[in-house]
Amino acid sequence: MKDLQIKRRFKNYLPNLVSDILKLICVIIFVFPFYWMFITAFKTYNEAILTPPTLWPRNFTFQSFIDIVNMEISFGRFAFNSVVVTASIIVMQLLIMVPAAYAFAKRKFFGKGLCWSIVLVAFMIPGQVTYIPIYLMMAKARMINSLWPQILPFATNSFGIFMLRQAFKQIPDELVESARLDNASELQIMTRIMLPMAKSSMVTIAMFSFVSHWNAYFWPLVMTNNDKYRPLTMYIEKIKDAEYGLIWNNIMAANVILVVPVLIVFLFASKKIIKAFAYNGMK
């Protein structure tokens, strides 16, 4: 009987075998570069350039992380800039996007259609088009030698307004009207009714913003003239410039420091992201 059950299960599973093998190959292709980055960060330099390469460190060491922190190039300054820029952008975006999305979803005002069209147009404009005008604007305002050129242009996000508006529109108008009858202010409605019910969308927007600006390279490169205001992504490039040749274990250690916060945030926020893109119906 057991043999027959095994044969039946195998026959039922056989049509899915090819699909599962292809999925496994895709997972390996996507995961292997991260695996290689992590193991190389814990190798010595001699082992990192060894041919054929080793798939696990023979001498597991944290020396690469110690070396990049103790380099003449200030690791702490670059890390501080990344944290300040990313955190400032997320806070400013939420402070601006929440009232804007609430107004578009639940309020009626003159020119609402025109304003929403402008948001959608801004959503479709490639960011590269804005590089030169924003640089000239910041240079004229004498802000180039500061962190502001990396923060102010991203103080709001048309995609975030769009996504948050869709989440707010799913909340029944009856709840909002009931709150108004109880003399609740618009601020109270936003903070006590709208935001708790749109928590998944808020987390998703913050997550996307964090990943985008934490990993930003070209924008800070264009908008800064001094290492004092540059983020961690440019620190990795500085490591390449500072060394005679490519010290791969140090470069991978710097990449690990850059990638780990993103992975941690994603692990904690992944369920919220999935929920945000699903329709949250109200009974």
PDB file of C-alpha atoms in Angstrom:
ATOM      1  CA  MET A   1       0.000   0.000   0.000  1.00  0.00           C
ATOM      2  CA  LYS A   2       2.758   2.403   0.916  1.00  0.00           C
ATOM      3  CA  ASP A   3       4.528   1.751  -2.399  1.00  0.00           C
ATOM      4  CA  LEU A   4       1.311   2.483  -4.287  1.00  0.00           C
ATOM      5  CA  GLN A   5       0.759   5.718  -2.363  1.00  0.00           C
ATOM      6  CA  ILE A   6       4.332   6.816  -3.084  1.00  0.00           C
ATOM      7  CA  LYS A   7       3.900   6.054  -6.793  1.00  0.00           C
ATOM      8  CA  ARG A   8       0.608   7.977  -6.911  1.00  0.00           C
ATOM      9  CA  ARG A   9       2.139  10.983  -5.172  1.00  0.00           C
ATOM     10  CA  PHE A  10       5.087  10.902  -7.565  1.00  0.00           C
ATOM     11  CA  LYS A  11       2.772  10.738 -10.599  1.00  0.00           C
ATOM     12  CA  ASN A  12       0.717  13.655  -9.258  1.00  0.00           C
ATOM     13  CA  TYR A  13       3.871  15.661  -8.539  1.00  0.00           C
ATOM     14  CA  LEU A  14       5.590  14.834 -11.863  1.00  0.00           C
ATOM     15  CA  PRO A  15       3.845  17.610 -13.891  1.00  0.00           C
ATOM     16  CA  ASN A  16       5.113  20.181 -11.361  1.00  0.00           C
ATOM     17  CA  LEU A  17       8.679  18.858 -11.300  1.00  0.00           C
ATOM     18  CA  VAL A  18       9.955  20.940 -14.211  1.00  0.00           C
ATOM     19  CA  SER A  19       8.323  24.078 -12.808  1.00  0.00           C
ATOM     20  CA  ASP A  20       9.887  23.530  -9.380  1.00  0.00           C
ATOM     21  CA  ILE A  21      13.329  22.917 -10.902  1.00  0.00           C
ATOM     22  CA  LEU A  22      13.089  26.175 -12.856  1.00  0.00           C
ATOM     23  CA  LYS A  23      12.013  28.019  -9.692  1.00  0.00           C
ATOM     24  CA  LEU A  24      14.966  26.560  -7.807  1.00  0.00           C
ATOM     25  CA  ILE A  25      17.353  27.669 -10.565  1.00  0.00           C
ATOM     26  CA  CYS A  26      15.905  31.200 -10.440  1.00  0.00           C
ATOM     27  CA  VAL A  27      16.312  31.312  -6.646  1.00  0.00           C
ATOM     28  CA  ILE A  28      19.949  30.198  -6.935  1.00  0.00           C
ATOM     29  CA  ILE A  29      20.658  32.806  -9.626  1.00  0.00           C
ATOM     30  CA  PHE A  30      19.235  35.615  -7.479  1.00  0.00           C
ATOM     31  CA  VAL A  31      20.573  34.463  -4.105  1.00  0.00           C
ATOM     32  CA  PHE A  32      24.098  33.408  -5.119  1.00  0.00           C
ATOM     33  CA  PRO A  33      25.478  36.977  -5.642  1.00  0.00           C
ATOM     34  CA  PHE A  34      24.369  37.889  -2.098  1.00  0.00           C
ATOM     35  CA  TYR A  35      25.896  34.685  -0.746  1.00  0.00           C
ATOM     36  CA  TRP A  36      29.157  35.408  -2.567  1.00  0.00           C
ATOM     37  CA  MET A  37      29.227  38.960  -1.228  1.00  0.00           C
ATOM     38  CA  PHE A  38      28.746  37.784   2.379  1.00  0.00           C
ATOM     39  CA  ILE A  39      31.342  35.002   2.333  1.00  0.00           C
ATOM     40  CA  THR A  40      33.941  37.173   0.562  1.00  0.00           C
ATOM     41  CA  ALA A  41      33.544  39.854   3.245  1.00  0.00           C
ATOM     42  CA  PHE A  42      34.732  37.333   5.856  1.00  0.00           C
ATOM     43  CA  LYS A  43      37.736  36.064   3.869  1.00  0.00           C
ATOM     44  CA  THR A  44      41.331  37.198   3.960  1.00  0.00           C
ATOM     45  CA  TYR A  45      42.666  39.075   0.936  1.00  0.00           C
ATOM     46  CA  ASN A  46      44.737  36.085  -0.228  1.00  0.00           C
ATOM     47  CA  GLU A  47      41.713  33.801  -0.090  1.00  0.00           C
ATOM     48  CA  ALA A  48      39.451  36.370  -1.769  1.00  0.00           C
ATOM     49  CA  ILE A  49      41.662  36.358  -4.903  1.00  0.00           C
ATOM     50  CA  LEU A  50      42.310  32.621  -4.814  1.00  0.00           C
ATOM     51  CA  THR A  51      41.742  30.589  -8.004  1.00  0.00           C
ATOM     52  CA  PRO A  52      39.663  28.446  -8.002  1.00  0.00           C
ATOM     53  CA  PRO A  53      37.591  30.356  -5.438  1.00  0.00           C
ATOM     54  CA  THR A  54      36.453  28.821  -2.167  1.00  0.00           C
ATOM     55  CA  LEU A  55      32.733  28.557  -1.425  1.00  0.00           C
ATOM     56  CA  TRP A  56      33.250  29.094   2.319  1.00  0.00           C
ATOM     57  CA  PRO A  57      35.965  31.050   4.174  1.00  0.00           C
ATOM     58  CA  ARG A  58      38.841  28.854   5.324  1.00  0.00           C
ATOM     59  CA  ASN A  59      39.817  31.442   7.927  1.00  0.00           C
ATOM     60  CA  PHE A  60      36.655  33.219   9.060  1.00  0.00           C
ATOM     61  CA  THR A  61      37.680  36.778   9.991  1.00  0.00           C
ATOM     62  CA  PHE A  62      36.178  40.239  10.647  1.00  0.00           C
ATOM     63  CA  GLN A  63      39.401  41.964   9.626  1.00  0.00           C
ATOM     64  CA  SER A  64      37.843  43.421   6.452  1.00  0.00           C
ATOM     65  CA  PHE A  65      35.238  45.307   8.500  1.00  0.00           C
ATOM     66  CA  ILE A  66      37.921  46.570  10.894  1.00  0.00           C
ATOM     67  CA  ASP A  67      40.061  47.722   7.957  1.00  0.00           C
ATOM     68  CA  ILE A  68      37.351  49.760   6.235  1.00  0.00           C
ATOM     69  CA  VAL A  69      36.289  51.427   9.496  1.00  0.00           C
ATOM     70  CA  ASN A  70      39.893  52.357  10.294  1.00  0.00           C
ATOM     71  CA  MET A  71      40.758  53.683   6.838  1.00  0.00           C
ATOM     72  CA  GLU A  72      41.805  57.302   6.357  1.00  0.00           C
ATOM     73  CA  ILE A  73      38.479  57.901   4.614  1.00  0.00           C
ATOM     74  CA  SER A  74      35.929  58.631   7.357  1.00  0.00           C
ATOM     75  CA  PHE A  75      33.431  55.754   7.378  1.00  0.00           C
ATOM     76  CA  GLY A  76      31.429  57.363  10.189  1.00  0.00           C
ATOM     77  CA  ARG A  77      30.841  60.568   8.243  1.00  0.00           C
ATOM     78  CA  PHE A  78      29.539  58.755   5.163  1.00  0.00           C
ATOM     79  CA  ALA A  79      27.287  56.536   7.313  1.00  0.00           C
ATOM     80  CA  PHE A  80      25.964  59.566   9.203  1.00  0.00           C
ATOM     81  CA  ASN A  81      25.095  61.295   5.911  1.00  0.00           C
ATOM     82  CA  SER A  82      23.188  58.244   4.651  1.00  0.00           C
ATOM     83  CA  VAL A  83      21.185  57.952   7.867  1.00  0.00           C
ATOM     84  CA  VAL A  84      20.357  61.684   8.041  1.00  0.00           C
ATOM     85  CA  VAL A  85      19.376  61.957   4.375  1.00  0.00           C
ATOM     86  CA  THR A  86      17.238  58.790   4.321  1.00  0.00           C
ATOM     87  CA  ALA A  87      15.486  59.490   7.637  1.00  0.00           C
ATOM     88  CA  SER A  88      14.812  63.134   6.724  1.00  0.00           C
ATOM     89  CA  ILE A  89      13.303  62.173   3.376  1.00  0.00           C
ATOM     90  CA  ILE A  90      10.990  59.551   4.914  1.00  0.00           C
ATOM     91  CA  VAL A  91       9.779  61.916   7.659  1.00  0.00           C
ATOM     92  CA  MET A  92       9.206  64.830   5.243  1.00  0.00           C
ATOM     93  CA  GLN A  93       7.424  62.609   2.735  1.00  0.00           C
ATOM     94  CA  LEU A  94       4.997  61.275   5.334  1.00  0.00           C
ATOM     95  CA  LEU A  95       4.302  64.765   6.692  1.00  0.00           C
ATOM     96  CA  ILE A  96       3.461  66.045   3.209  1.00  0.00           C
ATOM     97  CA  MET A  97       1.934  62.981   1.538  1.00  0.00           C
ATOM     98  CA  VAL A  98      -0.582  62.077   4.248  1.00  0.00           C
ATOM     99  CA  PRO A  99      -2.495  65.418   4.127  1.00  0.00           C
ATOM    100  CA  ALA A 100      -2.227  65.501   0.328  1.00  0.00           C
ATOM    101  CA  ALA A 101      -3.553  61.952  -0.107  1.00  0.00           C
ATOM    102  CA  TYR A 102      -6.307  62.592   2.441  1.00  0.00           C
ATOM    103  CA  ALA A 103      -7.409  65.732   0.588  1.00  0.00           C
ATOM    104  CA  PHE A 104      -7.509  63.915  -2.761  1.00  0.00           C
ATOM    105  CA  ALA A 105      -9.392  60.935  -1.282  1.00  0.00           C
ATOM    106  CA  LYS A 106     -11.915  62.514   1.099  1.00  0.00           C
ATOM    107  CA  ARG A 107     -12.135  66.267   0.500  1.00  0.00           C
ATOM    108  CA  LYS A 108     -13.690  68.400  -2.218  1.00  0.00           C
ATOM    109  CA  PHE A 109     -11.909  71.576  -3.242  1.00  0.00           C
ATOM    110  CA  PHE A 110     -11.558  73.851  -6.254  1.00  0.00           C
ATOM    111  CA  GLY A 111      -9.098  72.550  -8.839  1.00  0.00           C
ATOM    112  CA  LYS A 112      -8.954  69.052  -7.385  1.00  0.00           C
ATOM    113  CA  GLY A 113      -8.964  67.401 -10.818  1.00  0.00           C
ATOM    114  CA  LEU A 114      -6.217  69.685 -12.124  1.00  0.00           C
ATOM    115  CA  CYS A 115      -4.038  69.129  -9.046  1.00  0.00           C
ATOM    116  CA  TRP A 116      -4.475  65.364  -9.322  1.00  0.00           C
ATOM    117  CA  SER A 117      -3.497  65.520 -13.000  1.00  0.00           C
ATOM    118  CA  ILE A 118      -0.308  67.359 -12.031  1.00  0.00           C
ATOM    119  CA  VAL A 119       0.509  64.619  -9.513  1.00  0.00           C
ATOM    120  CA  LEU A 120       0.032  61.946 -12.184  1.00  0.00           C
ATOM    121  CA  VAL A 121       2.185  63.873 -14.679  1.00  0.00           C
ATOM    122  CA  ALA A 122       4.926  64.199 -12.049  1.00  0.00           C
ATOM    123  CA  PHE A 123       4.620  60.445 -11.516  1.00  0.00           C
ATOM    124  CA  MET A 124       5.417  59.842 -15.202  1.00  0.00           C
ATOM    125  CA  ILE A 125       8.360  62.252 -15.579  1.00  0.00           C
ATOM    126  CA  PRO A 126      11.757  60.452 -15.421  1.00  0.00           C
ATOM    127  CA  GLY A 127      13.919  61.674 -12.567  1.00  0.00           C
ATOM    128  CA  GLN A 128      16.926  62.113 -14.883  1.00  0.00           C
ATOM    129  CA  VAL A 129      15.146  64.996 -16.618  1.00  0.00           C
ATOM    130  CA  THR A 130      15.212  67.016 -13.400  1.00  0.00           C
ATOM    131  CA  TYR A 131      18.942  66.692 -12.627  1.00  0.00           C
ATOM    132  CA  ILE A 132      20.181  69.848 -14.351  1.00  0.00           C
ATOM    133  CA  PRO A 133      17.316  72.194 -13.322  1.00  0.00           C
ATOM    134  CA  ILE A 134      17.506  71.093  -9.685  1.00  0.00           C
ATOM    135  CA  TYR A 135      21.292  71.371  -9.618  1.00  0.00           C
ATOM    136  CA  LEU A 136      21.125  74.915 -11.015  1.00  0.00           C
ATOM    137  CA  MET A 137      18.377  75.783  -8.518  1.00  0.00           C
ATOM    138  CA  MET A 138      20.392  74.449  -5.580  1.00  0.00           C
ATOM    139  CA  ALA A 139      23.562  76.147  -6.785  1.00  0.00           C
ATOM    140  CA  LYS A 140      21.733  79.459  -7.079  1.00  0.00           C
ATOM    141  CA  ALA A 141      20.415  79.013  -3.531  1.00  0.00           C
ATOM    142  CA  ARG A 142      23.982  78.153  -2.374  1.00  0.00           C
ATOM    143  CA  MET A 143      22.907  74.772  -0.993  1.00  0.00           C
ATOM    144  CA  ILE A 144      25.316  72.539  -2.925  1.00  0.00           C
ATOM    145  CA  ASN A 145      27.726  72.313  -0.005  1.00  0.00           C
ATOM    146  CA  SER A 146      25.122  70.776   2.299  1.00  0.00           C
ATOM    147  CA  LEU A 147      22.817  67.758   2.577  1.00  0.00           C
ATOM    148  CA  TRP A 148      19.758  69.721   1.383  1.00  0.00           C
ATOM    149  CA  PRO A 149      20.140  68.907  -2.359  1.00  0.00           C
ATOM    150  CA  GLN A 150      19.794  65.233  -1.428  1.00  0.00           C
ATOM    151  CA  ILE A 151      16.716  65.849   0.767  1.00  0.00           C
ATOM    152  CA  LEU A 152      14.516  68.689  -0.509  1.00  0.00           C
ATOM    153  CA  PRO A 153      13.868  67.355  -4.066  1.00  0.00           C
ATOM    154  CA  PHE A 154      12.423  64.177  -2.523  1.00  0.00           C
ATOM    155  CA  ALA A 155      10.352  65.809   0.226  1.00  0.00           C
ATOM    156  CA  THR A 156       7.293  64.452  -1.543  1.00  0.00           C
ATOM    157  CA  ASN A 157       6.627  61.496  -3.811  1.00  0.00           C
ATOM    158  CA  SER A 158       3.871  61.321  -6.427  1.00  0.00           C
ATOM    159  CA  PHE A 159       3.805  57.511  -6.299  1.00  0.00           C
ATOM    160  CA  GLY A 160       3.384  57.668  -2.512  1.00  0.00           C
ATOM    161  CA  ILE A 161       0.506  60.159  -2.821  1.00  0.00           C
ATOM    162  CA  PHE A 162      -1.146  57.938  -5.428  1.00  0.00           C
ATOM    163  CA  MET A 163      -0.784  54.766  -3.358  1.00  0.00           C
ATOM    164  CA  LEU A 164      -1.884  56.405  -0.109  1.00  0.00           C
ATOM    165  CA  ARG A 165      -4.884  58.008  -1.835  1.00  0.00           C
ATOM    166  CA  GLN A 166      -6.009  54.589  -3.045  1.00  0.00           C
ATOM    167  CA  ALA A 167      -5.727  53.228   0.498  1.00  0.00           C
ATOM    168  CA  PHE A 168      -7.722  56.152   1.938  1.00  0.00           C
ATOM    169  CA  LYS A 169     -10.435  55.761  -0.703  1.00  0.00           C
ATOM    170  CA  GLN A 170     -11.082  52.210   0.516  1.00  0.00           C
ATOM    171  CA  ILE A 171     -12.039  53.541   3.955  1.00  0.00           C
ATOM    172  CA  PRO A 172     -15.837  54.113   4.075  1.00  0.00           C
ATOM    173  CA  ASP A 173     -16.967  57.748   4.021  1.00  0.00           C
ATOM    174  CA  GLU A 174     -19.396  56.921   6.819  1.00  0.00           C
ATOM    175  CA  LEU A 175     -16.504  56.582   9.273  1.00  0.00           C
ATOM    176  CA  VAL A 176     -15.201  60.020   8.351  1.00  0.00           C
ATOM    177  CA  GLU A 177     -18.654  61.594   8.575  1.00  0.00           C
ATOM    178  CA  SER A 178     -19.268  59.972  11.959  1.00  0.00           C
ATOM    179  CA  ALA A 179     -16.000  61.417  13.243  1.00  0.00           C
ATOM    180  CA  ARG A 180     -16.984  64.880  11.989  1.00  0.00           C
ATOM    181  CA  LEU A 181     -20.357  64.616  13.743  1.00  0.00           C
ATOM    182  CA  ASP A 182     -18.403  63.889  16.944  1.00  0.00           C
ATOM    183  CA  ASN A 183     -16.537  67.193  16.373  1.00  0.00           C
ATOM    184  CA  ALA A 184     -13.280  65.516  15.407  1.00  0.00           C
ATOM    185  CA  SER A 185     -10.846  67.809  13.591  1.00  0.00           C
ATOM    186  CA  GLU A 186      -9.328  66.908  10.216  1.00  0.00           C
ATOM    187  CA  LEU A 187      -6.017  66.240  11.957  1.00  0.00           C
ATOM    188  CA  GLN A 188      -7.697  63.829  14.365  1.00  0.00           C
ATOM    189  CA  ILE A 189      -9.456  62.077  11.489  1.00  0.00           C
ATOM    190  CA  MET A 190      -6.151  61.613   9.671  1.00  0.00           C
ATOM    191  CA  THR A 191      -4.163  60.423  12.681  1.00  0.00           C
ATOM    192  CA  ARG A 192      -6.783  58.347  14.511  1.00  0.00           C
ATOM    193  CA  ILE A 193      -8.852  56.891  11.670  1.00  0.00           C
ATOM    194  CA  MET A 194      -7.088  57.088   8.307  1.00  0.00           C
ATOM    195  CA  LEU A 195      -3.505  56.277   9.263  1.00  0.00           C
ATOM    196  CA  PRO A 196      -4.210  53.216  11.461  1.00  0.00           C
ATOM    197  CA  MET A 197      -6.386  51.742   8.698  1.00  0.00           C
ATOM    198  CA  ALA A 198      -3.761  52.463   6.020  1.00  0.00           C
ATOM    199  CA  LYS A 199      -0.775  51.252   8.046  1.00  0.00           C
ATOM    200  CA  SER A 200       0.288  48.708   5.403  1.00  0.00           C
ATOM    201  CA  SER A 201       0.453  51.355   2.688  1.00  0.00           C
ATOM    202  CA  MET A 202       2.409  53.683   4.965  1.00  0.00           C
ATOM    203  CA  VAL A 203       4.983  50.984   5.715  1.00  0.00           C
ATOM    204  CA  THR A 204       5.260  50.106   2.027  1.00  0.00           C
ATOM    205  CA  ILE A 205       5.850  53.714   0.977  1.00  0.00           C
ATOM    206  CA  ALA A 206       8.448  54.184   3.713  1.00  0.00           C
ATOM    207  CA  MET A 207      10.136  50.917   2.682  1.00  0.00           C
ATOM    208  CA  PHE A 208      10.348  51.875  -0.987  1.00  0.00           C
ATOM    209  CA  SER A 209      11.642  55.315  -0.079  1.00  0.00           C
ATOM    210  CA  PHE A 210      14.242  53.855   2.285  1.00  0.00           C
ATOM    211  CA  VAL A 211      15.593  51.405  -0.297  1.00  0.00           C
ATOM    212  CA  SER A 212      15.644  54.012  -3.056  1.00  0.00           C
ATOM    213  CA  HIS A 213      17.514  56.700  -1.124  1.00  0.00           C
ATOM    214  CA  TRP A 214      19.722  54.450   0.975  1.00  0.00           C
ATOM    215  CA  ASN A 215      21.079  52.939  -2.258  1.00  0.00           C
ATOM    216  CA  ALA A 216      21.202  56.225  -4.199  1.00  0.00           C
ATOM    217  CA  TYR A 217      24.486  56.825  -5.990  1.00  0.00           C
ATOM    218  CA  PHE A 218      24.141  58.970  -9.087  1.00  0.00           C
ATOM    219  CA  TRP A 219      22.028  61.716  -7.474  1.00  0.00           C
ATOM    220  CA  PRO A 220      24.501  62.350  -4.597  1.00  0.00           C
ATOM    221  CA  LEU A 221      27.352  62.187  -7.107  1.00  0.00           C
ATOM    222  CA  VAL A 222      25.781  65.001  -9.143  1.00  0.00           C
ATOM    223  CA  MET A 223      24.587  67.090  -6.197  1.00  0.00           C
ATOM    224  CA  THR A 224      27.742  67.048  -4.040  1.00  0.00           C
ATOM    225  CA  ASN A 225      31.212  68.489  -4.504  1.00  0.00           C
ATOM    226  CA  ASN A 226      32.660  67.416  -1.160  1.00  0.00           C
ATOM    227  CA  ASP A 227      33.100  64.055   0.593  1.00  0.00           C
ATOM    228  CA  LYS A 228      31.780  65.710   3.747  1.00  0.00           C
ATOM    229  CA  TYR A 229      28.218  65.462   2.344  1.00  0.00           C
ATOM    230  CA  ARG A 230      28.374  62.149   0.484  1.00  0.00           C
ATOM    231  CA  PRO A 231      26.603  58.871   1.509  1.00  0.00           C
ATOM    232  CA  LEU A 232      27.785  55.295   2.023  1.00  0.00           C
ATOM    233  CA  THR A 233      27.257  54.320  -1.616  1.00  0.00           C
ATOM    234  CA  MET A 234      30.030  56.722  -2.583  1.00  0.00           C
ATOM    235  CA  TYR A 235      32.221  55.476   0.277  1.00  0.00           C
ATOM    236  CA  ILE A 236      32.428  52.104  -1.481  1.00  0.00           C
ATOM    237  CA  GLU A 237      33.651  53.854  -4.610  1.00  0.00           C
ATOM    238  CA  LYS A 238      36.217  55.704  -2.496  1.00  0.00           C
ATOM    239  CA  ILE A 239      37.553  52.377  -1.234  1.00  0.00           C
ATOM    240  CA  LYS A 240      38.243  51.383  -4.822  1.00  0.00           C
ATOM    241  CA  ASP A 241      40.008  54.679  -5.489  1.00  0.00           C
ATOM    242  CA  ALA A 242      42.029  54.572  -2.270  1.00  0.00           C
ATOM    243  CA  GLU A 243      43.513  51.117  -2.761  1.00  0.00           C
ATOM    244  CA  TYR A 244      46.195  50.020  -5.183  1.00  0.00           C
ATOM    245  CA  GLY A 245      44.104  47.459  -6.968  1.00  0.00           C
ATOM    246  CA  LEU A 246      40.789  45.990  -5.944  1.00  0.00           C
ATOM    247  CA  ILE A 247      40.799  44.669  -2.370  1.00  0.00           C
ATOM    248  CA  TRP A 248      37.741  42.504  -2.859  1.00  0.00           C
ATOM    249  CA  ASN A 249      37.228  41.434   0.745  1.00  0.00           C
ATOM    250  CA  ASN A 250      37.146  45.097   1.878  1.00  0.00           C
ATOM    251  CA  ILE A 251      34.814  46.076  -0.961  1.00  0.00           C
ATOM    252  CA  MET A 252      32.443  43.221  -0.147  1.00  0.00           C
ATOM    253  CA  ALA A 253      32.533  44.103   3.565  1.00  0.00           C
ATOM    254  CA  ALA A 254      31.458  47.655   2.715  1.00  0.00           C
ATOM    255  CA  ASN A 255      28.693  46.258   0.502  1.00  0.00           C
ATOM    256  CA  VAL A 256      27.491  44.047   3.364  1.00  0.00           C
ATOM    257  CA  ILE A 257      27.244  47.091   5.638  1.00  0.00           C
ATOM    258  CA  LEU A 258      25.231  48.851   2.925  1.00  0.00           C
ATOM    259  CA  VAL A 259      22.918  45.910   2.127  1.00  0.00           C
ATOM    260  CA  VAL A 260      22.180  44.501   5.605  1.00  0.00           C
ATOM    261  CA  PRO A 261      19.896  47.405   6.728  1.00  0.00           C
ATOM    262  CA  VAL A 262      17.837  46.983   3.551  1.00  0.00           C
ATOM    263  CA  LEU A 263      17.465  43.232   4.119  1.00  0.00           C
ATOM    264  CA  ILE A 264      16.471  43.752   7.770  1.00  0.00           C
ATOM    265  CA  VAL A 265      13.858  46.358   6.861  1.00  0.00           C
ATOM    266  CA  PHE A 266      12.476  44.135   4.097  1.00  0.00           C
ATOM    267  CA  LEU A 267      12.192  41.097   6.386  1.00  0.00           C
ATOM    268  CA  PHE A 268      10.146  43.092   8.885  1.00  0.00           C
ATOM    269  CA  ALA A 269       8.055  44.916   6.279  1.00  0.00           C
ATOM    270  CA  SER A 270       7.458  42.209   3.635  1.00  0.00           C
ATOM    271  CA  LYS A 271       4.023  41.182   4.983  1.00  0.00           C
ATOM    272  CA  LYS A 272       2.885  44.803   5.099  1.00  0.00           C
ATOM    273  CA  ILE A 273       4.038  45.312   1.508  1.00  0.00           C
ATOM    274  CA  ILE A 274       2.039  42.318   0.277  1.00  0.00           C
ATOM    275  CA  LYS A 275      -1.004  43.489   2.215  1.00  0.00           C
ATOM    276  CA  ALA A 276      -0.715  47.028   0.817  1.00  0.00           C
ATOM    277  CA  PHE A 277      -1.018  45.787  -2.756  1.00  0.00           C
ATOM    278  CA  ALA A 278      -4.041  43.642  -1.918  1.00  0.00           C
ATOM    279  CA  TYR A 279      -7.528  45.092  -1.771  1.00  0.00           C
ATOM    280  CA  ASN A 280      -8.547  45.672   1.838  1.00  0.00           C
ATOM    281  CA  GLY A 281     -12.336  45.410   1.620  1.00  0.00           C
ATOM    282  CA  MET A 282     -14.489  46.644   4.478  1.00  0.00           C
ATOM    283  CA  LYS A 283     -17.582  44.711   5.568  1.00  0.00           C
TER     284      LYS A 283
END
